[in-house]
Short mmCIF file of C-alpha atoms in Angstrom, two decimals:
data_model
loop_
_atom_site.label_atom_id
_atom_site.label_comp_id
_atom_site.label_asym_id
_atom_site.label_seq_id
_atom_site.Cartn_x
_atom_site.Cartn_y
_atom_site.Cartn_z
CA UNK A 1 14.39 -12.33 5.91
CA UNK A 2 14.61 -8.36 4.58
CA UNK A 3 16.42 -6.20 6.72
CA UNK A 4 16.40 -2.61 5.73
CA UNK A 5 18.79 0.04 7.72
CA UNK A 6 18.82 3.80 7.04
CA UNK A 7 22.44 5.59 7.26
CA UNK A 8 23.33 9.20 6.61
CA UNK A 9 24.10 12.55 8.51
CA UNK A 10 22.13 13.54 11.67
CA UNK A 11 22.49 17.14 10.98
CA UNK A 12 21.99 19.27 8.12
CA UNK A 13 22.67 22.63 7.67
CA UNK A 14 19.34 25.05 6.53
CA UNK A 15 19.33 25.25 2.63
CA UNK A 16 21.39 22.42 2.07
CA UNK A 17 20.25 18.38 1.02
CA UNK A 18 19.54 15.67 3.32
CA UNK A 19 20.55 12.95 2.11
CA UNK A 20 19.50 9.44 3.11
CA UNK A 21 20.34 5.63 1.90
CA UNK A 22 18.52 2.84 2.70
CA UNK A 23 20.18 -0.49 2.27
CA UNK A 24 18.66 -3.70 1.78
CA UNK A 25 19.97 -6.71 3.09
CA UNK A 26 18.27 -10.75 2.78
CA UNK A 27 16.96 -10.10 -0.30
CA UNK A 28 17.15 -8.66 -3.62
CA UNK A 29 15.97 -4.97 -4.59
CA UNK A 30 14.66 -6.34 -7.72
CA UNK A 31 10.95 -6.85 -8.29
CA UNK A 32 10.11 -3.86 -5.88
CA UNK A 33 8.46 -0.80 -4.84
CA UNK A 34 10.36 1.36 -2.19
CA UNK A 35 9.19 3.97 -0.23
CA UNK A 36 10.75 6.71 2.27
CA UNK A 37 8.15 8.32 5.45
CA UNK A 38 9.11 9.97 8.20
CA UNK A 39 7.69 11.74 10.66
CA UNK A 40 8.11 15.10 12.29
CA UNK A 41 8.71 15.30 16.50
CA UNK A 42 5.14 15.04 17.70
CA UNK A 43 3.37 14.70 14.62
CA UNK A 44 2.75 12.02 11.96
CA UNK A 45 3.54 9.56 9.54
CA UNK A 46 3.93 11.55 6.23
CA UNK A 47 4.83 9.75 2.71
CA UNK A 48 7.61 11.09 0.87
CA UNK A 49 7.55 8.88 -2.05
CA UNK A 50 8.50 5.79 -3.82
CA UNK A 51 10.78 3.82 -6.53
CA UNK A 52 10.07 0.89 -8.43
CA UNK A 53 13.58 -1.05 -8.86
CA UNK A 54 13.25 -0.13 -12.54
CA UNK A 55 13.81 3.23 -11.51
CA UNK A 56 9.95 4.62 -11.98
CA UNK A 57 9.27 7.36 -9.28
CA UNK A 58 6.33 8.66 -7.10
CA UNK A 59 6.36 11.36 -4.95
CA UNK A 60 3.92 13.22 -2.56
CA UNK A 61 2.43 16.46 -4.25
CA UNK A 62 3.60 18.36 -1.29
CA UNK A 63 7.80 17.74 -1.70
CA UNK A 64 7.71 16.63 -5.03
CA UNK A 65 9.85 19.85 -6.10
CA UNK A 66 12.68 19.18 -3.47
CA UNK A 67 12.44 15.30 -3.82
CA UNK A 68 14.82 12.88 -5.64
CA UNK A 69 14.67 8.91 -4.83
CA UNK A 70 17.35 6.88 -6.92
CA UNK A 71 17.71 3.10 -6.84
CA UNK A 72 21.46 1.47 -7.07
CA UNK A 73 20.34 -2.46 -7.55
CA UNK A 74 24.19 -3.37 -7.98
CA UNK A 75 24.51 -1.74 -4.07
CA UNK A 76 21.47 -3.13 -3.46
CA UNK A 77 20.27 0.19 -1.79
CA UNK A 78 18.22 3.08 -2.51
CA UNK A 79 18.80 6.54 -1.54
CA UNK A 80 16.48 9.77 -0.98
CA UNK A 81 17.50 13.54 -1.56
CA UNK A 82 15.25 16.53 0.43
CA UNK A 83 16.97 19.52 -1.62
CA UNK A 84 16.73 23.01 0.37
CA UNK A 85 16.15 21.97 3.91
CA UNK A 86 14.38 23.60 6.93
CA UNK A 87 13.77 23.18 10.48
CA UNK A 88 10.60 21.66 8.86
CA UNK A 89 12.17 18.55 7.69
CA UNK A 90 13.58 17.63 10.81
CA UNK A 91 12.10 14.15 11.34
CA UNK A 92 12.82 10.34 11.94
CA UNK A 93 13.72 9.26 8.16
CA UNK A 94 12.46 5.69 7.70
CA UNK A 95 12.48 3.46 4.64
CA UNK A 96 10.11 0.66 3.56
CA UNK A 97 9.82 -2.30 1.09
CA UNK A 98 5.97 -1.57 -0.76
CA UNK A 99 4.56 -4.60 -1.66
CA UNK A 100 1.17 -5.07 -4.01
CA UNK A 101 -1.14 -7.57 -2.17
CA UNK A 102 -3.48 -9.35 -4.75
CA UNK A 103 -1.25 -7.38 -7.07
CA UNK A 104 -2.91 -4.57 -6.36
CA UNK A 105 -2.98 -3.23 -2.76
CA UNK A 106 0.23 -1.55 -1.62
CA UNK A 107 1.73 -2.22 1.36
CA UNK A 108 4.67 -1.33 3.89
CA UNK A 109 6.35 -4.56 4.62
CA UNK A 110 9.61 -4.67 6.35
CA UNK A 111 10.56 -1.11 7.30
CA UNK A 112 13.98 0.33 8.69
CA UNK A 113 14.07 0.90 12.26
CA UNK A 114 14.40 4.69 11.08
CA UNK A 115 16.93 7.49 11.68
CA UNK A 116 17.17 10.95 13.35
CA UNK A 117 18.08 14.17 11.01
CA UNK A 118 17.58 17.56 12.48
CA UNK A 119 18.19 20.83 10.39
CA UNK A 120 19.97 23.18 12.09
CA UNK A 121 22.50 25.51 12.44
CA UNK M 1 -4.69 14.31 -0.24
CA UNK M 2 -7.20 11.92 1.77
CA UNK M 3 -7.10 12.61 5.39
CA UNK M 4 -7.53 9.73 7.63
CA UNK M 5 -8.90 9.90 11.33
CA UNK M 6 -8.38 7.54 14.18
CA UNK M 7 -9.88 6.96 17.55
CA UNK M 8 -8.87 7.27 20.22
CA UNK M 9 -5.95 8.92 20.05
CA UNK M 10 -4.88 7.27 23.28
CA UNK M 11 -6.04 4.23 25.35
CA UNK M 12 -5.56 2.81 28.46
CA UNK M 13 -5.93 -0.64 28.93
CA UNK M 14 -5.76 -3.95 30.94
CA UNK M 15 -3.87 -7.42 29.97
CA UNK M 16 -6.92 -9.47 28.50
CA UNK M 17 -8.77 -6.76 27.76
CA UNK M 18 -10.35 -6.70 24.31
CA UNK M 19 -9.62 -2.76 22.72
CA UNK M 20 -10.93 -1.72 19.55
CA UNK M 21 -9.29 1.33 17.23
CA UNK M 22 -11.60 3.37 14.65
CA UNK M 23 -9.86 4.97 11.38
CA UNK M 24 -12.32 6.94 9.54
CA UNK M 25 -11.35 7.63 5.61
CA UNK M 26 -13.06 11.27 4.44
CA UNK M 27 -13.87 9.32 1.05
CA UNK M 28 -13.80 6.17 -0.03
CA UNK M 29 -11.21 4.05 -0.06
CA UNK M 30 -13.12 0.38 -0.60
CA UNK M 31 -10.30 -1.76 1.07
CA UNK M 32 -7.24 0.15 0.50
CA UNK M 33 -6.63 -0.03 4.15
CA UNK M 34 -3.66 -1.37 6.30
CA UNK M 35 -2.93 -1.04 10.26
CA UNK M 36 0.88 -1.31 11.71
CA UNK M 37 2.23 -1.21 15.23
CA UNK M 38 4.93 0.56 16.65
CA UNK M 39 6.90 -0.11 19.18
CA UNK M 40 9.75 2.91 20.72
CA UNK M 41 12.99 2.22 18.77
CA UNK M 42 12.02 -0.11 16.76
CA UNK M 43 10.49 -0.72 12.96
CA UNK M 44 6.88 -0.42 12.47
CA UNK M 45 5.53 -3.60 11.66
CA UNK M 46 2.28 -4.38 9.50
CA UNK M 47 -0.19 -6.08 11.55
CA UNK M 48 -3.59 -6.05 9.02
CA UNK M 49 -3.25 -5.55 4.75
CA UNK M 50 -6.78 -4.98 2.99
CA UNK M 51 -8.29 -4.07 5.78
CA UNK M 52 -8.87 -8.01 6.96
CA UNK M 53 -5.99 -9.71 6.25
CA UNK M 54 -3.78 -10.91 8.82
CA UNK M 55 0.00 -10.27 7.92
CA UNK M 56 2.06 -13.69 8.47
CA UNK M 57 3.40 -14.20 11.41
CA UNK M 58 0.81 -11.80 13.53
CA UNK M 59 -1.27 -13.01 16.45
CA UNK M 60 -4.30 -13.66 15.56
CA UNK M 61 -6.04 -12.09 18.08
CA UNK M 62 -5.56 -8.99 16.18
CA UNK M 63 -7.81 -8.18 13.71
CA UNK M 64 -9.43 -5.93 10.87
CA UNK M 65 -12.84 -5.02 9.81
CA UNK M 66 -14.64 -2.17 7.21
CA UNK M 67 -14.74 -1.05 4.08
CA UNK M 68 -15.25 1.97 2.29
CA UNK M 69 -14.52 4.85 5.03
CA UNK M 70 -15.56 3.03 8.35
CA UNK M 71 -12.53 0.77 9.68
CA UNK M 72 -11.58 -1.13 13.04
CA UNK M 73 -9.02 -2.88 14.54
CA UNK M 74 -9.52 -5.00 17.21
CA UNK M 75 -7.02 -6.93 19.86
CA UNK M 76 -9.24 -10.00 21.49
CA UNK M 77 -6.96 -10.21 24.84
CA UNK M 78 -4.13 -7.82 25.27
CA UNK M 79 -1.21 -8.91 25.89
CA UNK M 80 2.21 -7.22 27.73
CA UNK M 81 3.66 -6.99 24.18
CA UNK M 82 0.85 -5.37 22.50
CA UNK M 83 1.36 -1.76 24.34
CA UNK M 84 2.41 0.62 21.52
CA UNK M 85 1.40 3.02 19.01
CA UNK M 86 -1.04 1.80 16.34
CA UNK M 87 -1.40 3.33 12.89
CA UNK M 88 -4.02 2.87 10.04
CA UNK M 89 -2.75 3.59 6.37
CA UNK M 90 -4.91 4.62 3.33
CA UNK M 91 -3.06 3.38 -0.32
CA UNK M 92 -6.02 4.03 -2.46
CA UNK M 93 -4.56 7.29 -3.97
CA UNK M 94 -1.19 9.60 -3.87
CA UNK M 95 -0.39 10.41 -1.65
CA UNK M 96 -0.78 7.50 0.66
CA UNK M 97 -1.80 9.04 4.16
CA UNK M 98 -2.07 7.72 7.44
CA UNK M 99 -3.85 8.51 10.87
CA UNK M 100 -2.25 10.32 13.77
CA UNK M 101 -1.54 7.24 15.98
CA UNK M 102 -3.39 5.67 18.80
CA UNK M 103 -1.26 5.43 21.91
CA UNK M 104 -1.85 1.71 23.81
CA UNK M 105 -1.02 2.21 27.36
CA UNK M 106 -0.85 -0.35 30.26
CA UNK M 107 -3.61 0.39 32.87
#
């Protein structure tokens, strides 16, 4: 069975990176599409992006300029980077496995049970 | 970006009642449509794929219904473990978007 767990800092500084890793246990990272989301205290789920295990990237329109997702399929994990952070990205970080039902819906199936990051001083 | 709408965005409900969820798309989306529960603390979990497919290992007295903007999801009899936050999903385009969250409460 996939397990997926989150780890990285709780706090970041304003202006500096988040950074997140996501690490995949039960299972290979190969033949994948993973995806970070988080959401914001008191408001919703929002899509940062994904990475194909080949290393292919999508990202939402709306972070793509501060967004990096890199894969490590020796670690078996997968990592996100929010470059110049505000109060705004303070939010429960989760990651996801994507799969492609019929081979072509996309779906979040297992996700990490998601971790805290606040930006702040 | 396509917004997605659900309704209500709380409920409060009995054990064995049946509760239905709407998630309006504002295009469409055919079938590009997938509902999860949460639970506090814990991993979302995907309850309904394509709209109407029951993920493995789900009760099935959940289920999915719609296509193109219109969608439901419906709980036959509630259980004590069902009480949560629901969420639909739209993966038709980038970026994928879901709806604000439909609180289950226990009566």
């Amino acid at each position: 069975q996939v397990q997926l767990q989150e780890s990285g800092p709780g706090l970041v500084k304003p202006s500096e990176t988040l950074s997140l890793t996501c690490t995949v246990s039960g299972g290979s990272i190969s033949s994948y599409y993973w995806s970070w989301i988080r959401q914001p205290p008191g408001k919703g789920l929002e899509w940062i992006g994904y990475i194909h295990y080949s290393g292919s990237t999508r990202y939402n329109p709306s972070l793509k300029s501060r967004v990096t997702i890199s894969v490590d399929t020796s670690k078996n994990q997968f990592s996100l980077k929010l470059s110049s952070a505000t109060a705004a990205d303070t939010a429960v970080y989760y990651c996801a496995r994507e799969l492609r039902y019929f081979d072509w819906l996309p779906a979040f199936d297992p996700w990490g049970q998601g971790t805290l990051v606040t930006v702040s001083s | 970006d396509i917004q997605m709408t659900q309704s209500p965005s709380s409920l409060s409900a009995s054990v064995g009642d049946r509760v239905t969820i709407t998630c309006r798309a504002n295009q469409i989306i055919t079938t590009y449509l997938n509902w999860y529960q949460r639970k506090p603390g814990k991993a979302p979990n995907l309850l309904i794929y394509a709209a109407s497919n029951l993920q493995s290992g789900v009760p099935s007295r959940f289920s999915g219904s719609g296509s193109r903007t219109n969608f439901t999801l419906t709980i036959s009899s509630l259980q004590l473990e069902d009480f949560a936050t629901y969420y639909c999903q739209q993966t038709y385009s980038i970026p994928y978007t879901f709806g604000q969250g439909t609180k289950l409460e226990i009566k």
